Amino acid sequence: MTSFDTSPQLNVWRALLALAVVFVMLATTGWTALRNQRGPTALEASVTAWEHGRIDGRRLPDAQAAPSRLARFFASLSDWQRTSLARRYPLAVGNMNGAPVELRYLANRTALHKARAAERLRMHDTRLSSSGQREAGRRAHRYDSLLDPDRRILAFDPAGSGKIAEVFGDLTRAERVSVVVPGVDTELLTFQRSHRKYTAPAGMAQSLYRAERGASPGTSTAVIAWADYVSPSGLGMEAATAVRAEHGAARLNALLRALPGRSPVSLFCHSYGSVVCGVAAGTLPGRVTDIAVAGSPGMRVEKAGHLGTSARVWAMRDADDWIQDVPYLEVGGLGHGADPVSAAFGARVLSARGAQGHGGYFVPGTESLRNFAEIGVGAYRTVACAGGNDTCRVGLSGAAAA
């Protein structure tokens, strides 16, 4: 006979109550904010101008055309023509999947110069409040940093809180490509940090790139810090649902399908970024060989096998990560499903030894970062499994483990 205390129905209601209390409390603390945009954004205006544009009498292709179609178009142009288009329609070209990578870098530098000039004017605009002027100053300062000659900006959109993606390494010639997918509160002003550098997307990706080079000096790698989606703001209701993840997954898949070459791609998905990767998993291109999640609230499925991907699925969580206290279930759209490090989920569970809580998985010298780097370069035989055993390496083929 089932006792009242262990009744499945009661356990479900307890879980629902826990979800309601946690998420309602968070949602009512003012941590979430809606950002409304009136009229076309600068990117939308640039795309509209592109759609009405011509180059030497030729109509320009649809900006949303297949990447292969756009790649053929740009290949048919001279260097001068390509550069001319990048300077005339910088945001359109800079965010165009299918445009040559180096051309996107050039276009986004042009767009960043324009955005910086606009923010410098706003800094002294008396119609703005003092806080608005300070915000403009912070943005102008961020654009100064992004305009450093050594930086490669693959995507940039200044609208709202801003979206951005940056490349470390040579993306065109890379033998292995890694993409870092971050979680909540990811925007232009949080894309990089001086304090707690490795908790921000740029620091995460830079740290992973250096670790991959250390793990396999002879392998040409590239790492993308991908903050090119609108993430949830804070830990409110947005973070408890998959709405942002669904939009992010579509954008992530669009990027992956437009990457140059055919080299293997690994995804490293942190916190809410693992929700994005979970939603994207079923439609990922075949070149994505690995999905590794850290500090995950769930991937919107009950088992790794339900993700619908041929990629290997890895998971890790630091013992001090607060995410372990989030209810691991999904009811009525709230919550993100099973715990990816649980045995029942079926992921390859990695050691996170040395990681510093929820935001410390990419800190240099940690086993969590070393494991990520070895996955990124394909050195699967040397990854460290959770618990000090070899469970996470079981079943790897000879080719995969090379």
mmCIF file of C-alpha atoms in Angstrom, residues 79-324:
data_model
loop_
_atom_site.group_PDB
_atom_site.id
_atom_site.type_symbol
_atom_site.label_atom_id
_atom_site.label_comp_id
_atom_site.label_asym_id
_atom_site.label_seq_id
_atom_site.Cartn_x
_atom_site.Cartn_y
_atom_site.Cartn_z
ATOM 1 C CA ASP A 79 37.263 42.443 -53.802
ATOM 2 C CA TRP A 80 36.290 46.077 -54.387
ATOM 3 C CA GLN A 81 32.625 45.178 -54.844
ATOM 4 C CA ARG A 82 32.543 43.079 -51.670
ATOM 5 C CA THR A 83 34.204 45.836 -49.650
ATOM 6 C CA SER A 84 31.813 48.403 -51.080
ATOM 7 C CA LEU A 85 28.797 46.376 -49.966
ATOM 8 C CA ALA A 86 30.247 45.890 -46.480
ATOM 9 C CA ARG A 87 30.692 49.641 -46.059
ATOM 10 C CA ARG A 88 27.299 50.567 -47.550
ATOM 11 C CA TYR A 89 25.279 47.972 -45.615
ATOM 12 C CA PRO A 90 27.477 47.166 -42.604
ATOM 13 C CA LEU A 91 24.890 45.677 -40.264
ATOM 14 C CA ALA A 92 23.216 43.672 -43.027
ATOM 15 C CA VAL A 93 26.516 42.181 -44.250
ATOM 16 C CA GLY A 94 27.986 41.841 -40.759
ATOM 17 C CA ASN A 95 25.105 39.601 -39.673
ATOM 18 C CA MET A 96 24.621 37.777 -42.977
ATOM 19 C CA ASN A 97 25.017 34.021 -42.748
ATOM 20 C CA GLY A 98 26.741 33.123 -45.997
ATOM 21 C CA ALA A 99 28.858 36.258 -46.327
ATOM 22 C CA PRO A 100 32.623 35.567 -46.160
ATOM 23 C CA VAL A 101 33.909 35.614 -42.589
ATOM 24 C CA GLU A 102 36.565 38.265 -43.202
ATOM 25 C CA LEU A 103 33.976 40.475 -44.893
ATOM 26 C CA ARG A 104 31.700 40.153 -41.867
ATOM 27 C CA TYR A 105 34.561 41.260 -39.637
ATOM 28 C CA LEU A 106 35.081 44.331 -41.832
ATOM 29 C CA ALA A 107 31.379 45.153 -41.962
ATOM 30 C CA ASN A 108 31.004 44.875 -38.200
ATOM 31 C CA ARG A 109 34.002 47.167 -37.628
ATOM 32 C CA THR A 110 32.224 49.750 -39.767
ATOM 33 C CA ALA A 111 28.996 49.218 -37.822
ATOM 34 C CA LEU A 112 30.824 49.492 -34.498
ATOM 35 C CA HIS A 113 32.415 52.800 -35.536
ATOM 36 C CA LYS A 114 28.955 54.162 -36.348
ATOM 37 C CA ALA A 115 27.463 52.841 -33.114
ATOM 38 C CA ARG A 116 30.276 54.363 -31.074
ATOM 39 C CA ALA A 117 29.816 57.758 -32.722
ATOM 40 C CA ALA A 118 26.085 57.628 -31.934
ATOM 41 C CA GLU A 119 26.718 56.781 -28.266
ATOM 42 C CA ARG A 120 29.294 59.561 -27.936
ATOM 43 C CA LEU A 121 26.632 62.025 -29.058
ATOM 44 C CA ARG A 122 24.147 60.530 -26.600
ATOM 45 C CA MET A 123 26.627 61.008 -23.757
ATOM 46 C CA HIS A 124 26.103 64.767 -24.090
ATOM 47 C CA ASP A 125 22.432 64.768 -25.115
ATOM 48 C CA THR A 126 20.652 66.966 -22.552
ATOM 49 C CA ARG A 127 17.333 65.326 -23.423
ATOM 50 C CA LEU A 128 18.585 62.157 -21.711
ATOM 51 C CA SER A 129 18.600 61.599 -17.987
ATOM 52 C CA SER A 130 21.950 61.379 -16.232
ATOM 53 C CA SER A 131 21.540 57.590 -16.053
ATOM 54 C CA GLY A 132 20.837 57.516 -19.802
ATOM 55 C CA GLN A 133 24.000 59.495 -20.459
ATOM 56 C CA ARG A 134 26.013 57.140 -18.257
ATOM 57 C CA GLU A 135 24.557 54.166 -20.132
ATOM 58 C CA ALA A 136 25.663 55.766 -23.411
ATOM 59 C CA GLY A 137 29.133 56.222 -21.940
ATOM 60 C CA ARG A 138 29.340 52.553 -20.951
ATOM 61 C CA ARG A 139 28.285 51.495 -24.424
ATOM 62 C CA ALA A 140 30.803 53.833 -26.084
ATOM 63 C CA HIS A 141 33.511 52.366 -23.852
ATOM 64 C CA ARG A 142 32.459 48.815 -24.792
ATOM 65 C CA TYR A 143 32.607 49.720 -28.496
ATOM 66 C CA ASP A 144 36.121 51.120 -27.971
ATOM 67 C CA SER A 145 37.170 47.714 -26.696
ATOM 68 C CA LEU A 146 35.418 45.781 -29.465
ATOM 69 C CA LEU A 147 37.170 47.951 -32.062
ATOM 70 C CA ASP A 148 40.606 46.743 -30.983
ATOM 71 C CA PRO A 149 42.399 45.738 -34.226
ATOM 72 C CA ASP A 150 42.930 42.151 -33.022
ATOM 73 C CA ARG A 151 39.252 41.426 -32.408
ATOM 74 C CA ARG A 152 37.111 39.504 -34.907
ATOM 75 C CA ILE A 153 33.426 40.362 -34.534
ATOM 76 C CA LEU A 154 31.264 37.864 -36.404
ATOM 77 C CA ALA A 155 27.883 39.375 -35.507
ATOM 78 C CA PHE A 156 26.757 42.673 -34.011
ATOM 79 C CA ASP A 157 23.370 44.247 -33.370
ATOM 80 C CA PRO A 158 23.175 47.351 -31.141
ATOM 81 C CA ALA A 159 19.368 47.241 -30.746
ATOM 82 C CA GLY A 160 17.975 46.857 -27.234
ATOM 83 C CA SER A 161 20.495 45.284 -24.892
ATOM 84 C CA GLY A 162 22.536 44.234 -27.917
ATOM 85 C CA LYS A 163 23.711 40.974 -29.492
ATOM 86 C CA ILE A 164 27.242 40.007 -30.477
ATOM 87 C CA ALA A 165 29.511 37.114 -31.469
ATOM 88 C CA GLU A 166 33.295 37.071 -31.485
ATOM 89 C CA VAL A 167 35.805 34.634 -32.965
ATOM 90 C CA PHE A 168 39.087 33.550 -31.387
ATOM 91 C CA GLY A 169 41.400 31.893 -33.901
ATOM 92 C CA ASP A 170 41.151 31.441 -37.665
ATOM 93 C CA LEU A 171 37.582 30.317 -38.340
ATOM 94 C CA THR A 172 38.144 29.759 -42.062
ATOM 95 C CA ARG A 173 41.097 27.377 -41.630
ATOM 96 C CA ALA A 174 40.201 25.746 -38.315
ATOM 97 C CA GLU A 175 40.347 21.954 -38.095
ATOM 98 C CA ARG A 176 38.055 22.043 -35.043
ATOM 99 C CA VAL A 177 35.456 24.691 -34.154
ATOM 100 C CA SER A 178 33.941 25.299 -30.721
ATOM 101 C CA VAL A 179 30.931 27.492 -29.916
ATOM 102 C CA VAL A 180 30.314 28.825 -26.411
ATOM 103 C CA VAL A 181 26.589 29.389 -25.744
ATOM 104 C CA PRO A 182 26.069 31.496 -22.574
ATOM 105 C CA GLY A 183 23.027 31.884 -20.343
ATOM 106 C CA VAL A 184 20.951 34.617 -18.691
ATOM 107 C CA ASP A 185 21.851 38.307 -18.645
ATOM 108 C CA THR A 186 24.006 38.043 -21.754
ATOM 109 C CA GLU A 187 24.196 41.343 -23.636
ATOM 110 C CA LEU A 188 26.679 43.889 -24.958
ATOM 111 C CA LEU A 189 27.572 45.289 -21.551
ATOM 112 C CA THR A 190 28.065 41.852 -19.981
ATOM 113 C CA PHE A 191 29.812 40.267 -22.980
ATOM 114 C CA GLN A 192 33.172 40.819 -21.309
ATOM 115 C CA ARG A 193 34.277 41.684 -17.786
ATOM 116 C CA SER A 194 37.473 42.809 -16.112
ATOM 117 C CA HIS A 195 36.407 41.397 -12.737
ATOM 118 C CA ARG A 196 35.502 37.679 -12.847
ATOM 119 C CA LYS A 197 36.614 37.662 -16.478
ATOM 120 C CA TYR A 198 35.874 33.999 -17.130
ATOM 121 C CA THR A 199 32.196 34.264 -16.193
ATOM 122 C CA ALA A 200 31.508 36.417 -19.293
ATOM 123 C CA PRO A 201 31.129 34.983 -22.834
ATOM 124 C CA ALA A 202 34.275 36.603 -24.266
ATOM 125 C CA GLY A 203 36.370 35.405 -21.319
ATOM 126 C CA MET A 204 34.885 31.918 -21.502
ATOM 127 C CA ALA A 205 35.700 31.598 -25.199
ATOM 128 C CA GLN A 206 39.183 33.089 -24.902
ATOM 129 C CA SER A 207 39.985 30.746 -22.015
ATOM 130 C CA LEU A 208 38.693 27.729 -23.970
ATOM 131 C CA TYR A 209 40.703 28.735 -27.046
ATOM 132 C CA ARG A 210 43.929 28.931 -25.040
ATOM 133 C CA ALA A 211 43.202 25.627 -23.306
ATOM 134 C CA GLU A 212 42.532 23.915 -26.648
ATOM 135 C CA ARG A 213 45.830 25.177 -28.025
ATOM 136 C CA GLY A 214 47.542 23.822 -24.921
ATOM 137 C CA ALA A 215 45.760 20.471 -25.209
ATOM 138 C CA SER A 216 46.707 19.993 -28.859
ATOM 139 C CA PRO A 217 49.257 22.538 -30.156
ATOM 140 C CA GLY A 218 49.252 20.932 -33.593
ATOM 141 C CA THR A 219 45.497 21.325 -34.101
ATOM 142 C CA SER A 220 44.182 24.523 -35.662
ATOM 143 C CA THR A 221 41.159 25.581 -33.619
ATOM 144 C CA ALA A 222 38.663 28.440 -33.494
ATOM 145 C CA VAL A 223 36.255 29.303 -30.690
ATOM 146 C CA ILE A 224 33.158 31.490 -31.077
ATOM 147 C CA ALA A 225 31.770 33.455 -28.136
ATOM 148 C CA TRP A 226 28.163 33.368 -29.279
ATOM 149 C CA ALA A 227 26.011 35.984 -27.541
ATOM 150 C CA ASP A 228 23.855 36.507 -30.618
ATOM 151 C CA TYR A 229 20.468 35.822 -29.047
ATOM 152 C CA VAL A 230 18.228 37.656 -26.596
ATOM 153 C CA SER A 231 18.775 35.811 -23.340
ATOM 154 C CA PRO A 232 16.445 35.996 -20.339
ATOM 155 C CA SER A 233 16.977 38.953 -18.056
ATOM 156 C CA GLY A 234 17.638 37.689 -14.556
ATOM 157 C CA LEU A 235 16.100 34.585 -13.003
ATOM 158 C CA GLY A 236 12.434 35.419 -13.496
ATOM 159 C CA MET A 237 9.736 33.774 -15.575
ATOM 160 C CA GLU A 238 11.683 34.186 -18.832
ATOM 161 C CA ALA A 239 14.436 31.964 -17.438
ATOM 162 C CA ALA A 240 11.870 29.370 -16.345
ATOM 163 C CA THR A 241 10.448 28.886 -19.848
ATOM 164 C CA ALA A 242 11.852 27.963 -23.255
ATOM 165 C CA VAL A 243 10.585 31.051 -25.125
ATOM 166 C CA ARG A 244 14.003 32.705 -25.323
ATOM 167 C CA ALA A 245 15.641 29.337 -25.967
ATOM 168 C CA GLU A 246 13.430 28.641 -28.981
ATOM 169 C CA HIS A 247 14.407 31.905 -30.650
ATOM 170 C CA GLY A 248 18.026 31.355 -29.668
ATOM 171 C CA ALA A 249 18.019 27.812 -31.049
ATOM 172 C CA ALA A 250 16.869 29.022 -34.456
ATOM 173 C CA ARG A 251 19.647 31.635 -34.522
ATOM 174 C CA LEU A 252 22.240 29.107 -33.337
ATOM 175 C CA ASN A 253 21.310 26.640 -36.052
ATOM 176 C CA ALA A 254 21.465 29.407 -38.660
ATOM 177 C CA LEU A 255 25.007 30.229 -37.562
ATOM 178 C CA LEU A 256 26.116 26.594 -37.553
ATOM 179 C CA ARG A 257 24.767 25.950 -41.043
ATOM 180 C CA ALA A 258 26.691 28.958 -42.373
ATOM 181 C CA LEU A 259 30.096 28.174 -40.850
ATOM 182 C CA PRO A 260 32.845 27.857 -43.443
ATOM 183 C CA GLY A 261 34.467 24.505 -44.181
ATOM 184 C CA ARG A 262 33.478 21.070 -42.945
ATOM 185 C CA SER A 263 35.447 20.776 -39.718
ATOM 186 C CA PRO A 264 33.789 19.185 -36.654
ATOM 187 C CA VAL A 265 31.941 21.542 -34.310
ATOM 188 C CA SER A 266 31.493 21.235 -30.541
ATOM 189 C CA LEU A 267 28.948 23.205 -28.502
ATOM 190 C CA PHE A 268 29.732 24.296 -24.936
ATOM 191 C CA CYS A 269 26.518 25.418 -23.330
ATOM 192 C CA HIS A 270 26.435 27.100 -19.931
ATOM 193 C CA SER A 271 23.381 27.467 -17.676
ATOM 194 C CA TYR A 272 20.366 28.683 -19.722
ATOM 195 C CA GLY A 273 22.574 28.238 -22.789
ATOM 196 C CA SER A 274 22.099 24.492 -22.275
ATOM 197 C CA VAL A 275 18.362 25.013 -22.711
ATOM 198 C CA VAL A 276 19.126 26.720 -26.043
ATOM 199 C CA CYS A 277 21.336 23.805 -27.066
ATOM 200 C CA GLY A 278 18.721 21.286 -25.976
ATOM 201 C CA VAL A 279 16.026 22.933 -28.090
ATOM 202 C CA ALA A 280 18.432 23.237 -31.041
ATOM 203 C CA ALA A 281 19.717 19.662 -30.802
ATOM 204 C CA GLY A 282 17.149 17.969 -33.029
ATOM 205 C CA THR A 283 17.945 20.156 -36.038
ATOM 206 C CA LEU A 284 21.701 20.576 -35.673
ATOM 207 C CA PRO A 285 23.825 20.022 -38.789
ATOM 208 C CA GLY A 286 25.675 16.715 -38.860
ATOM 209 C CA ARG A 287 29.075 18.347 -38.376
ATOM 210 C CA VAL A 288 28.169 19.055 -34.716
ATOM 211 C CA THR A 289 29.846 16.128 -32.977
ATOM 212 C CA ASP A 290 29.568 17.120 -29.315
ATOM 213 C CA ILE A 291 27.222 19.021 -26.992
ATOM 214 C CA ALA A 292 28.711 19.700 -23.556
ATOM 215 C CA VAL A 293 26.610 21.407 -20.880
ATOM 216 C CA ALA A 294 27.707 22.906 -17.564
ATOM 217 C CA GLY A 295 25.540 24.180 -14.725
ATOM 218 C CA SER A 296 22.435 23.174 -16.652
ATOM 219 C CA PRO A 297 18.853 23.711 -15.421
ATOM 220 C CA GLY A 298 17.777 21.056 -17.957
ATOM 221 C CA MET A 299 17.665 20.553 -21.720
ATOM 222 C CA ARG A 300 13.859 20.301 -22.179
ATOM 223 C CA VAL A 301 13.937 16.483 -22.380
ATOM 224 C CA GLU A 302 13.917 13.619 -19.889
ATOM 225 C CA LYS A 303 16.767 11.666 -21.492
ATOM 226 C CA ALA A 304 19.753 12.516 -23.680
ATOM 227 C CA GLY A 305 18.435 10.049 -26.248
ATOM 228 C CA HIS A 306 15.352 12.228 -26.710
ATOM 229 C CA LEU A 307 17.387 15.185 -27.991
ATOM 230 C CA GLY A 308 17.258 13.798 -31.520
ATOM 231 C CA THR A 309 20.930 14.335 -32.289
ATOM 232 C CA SER A 310 23.829 12.096 -33.270
ATOM 233 C CA ALA A 311 26.211 14.318 -31.282
ATOM 234 C CA ARG A 312 27.760 12.998 -28.074
ATOM 235 C CA VAL A 313 26.127 14.614 -25.038
ATOM 236 C CA TRP A 314 28.346 15.552 -22.082
ATOM 237 C CA ALA A 315 27.364 17.170 -18.777
ATOM 238 C CA MET A 316 29.083 18.509 -15.682
ATOM 239 C CA ARG A 317 28.134 20.357 -12.517
ATOM 240 C CA ASP A 318 30.279 21.745 -9.740
ATOM 241 C CA ALA A 319 29.394 20.562 -6.232
ATOM 242 C CA ASP A 320 28.907 24.186 -5.137
ATOM 243 C CA ASP A 321 26.735 25.208 -8.096
ATOM 244 C CA TRP A 322 23.406 26.608 -6.852
ATOM 245 C CA ILE A 323 21.669 25.366 -10.013
ATOM 246 C CA GLN A 324 21.357 21.936 -8.362
#
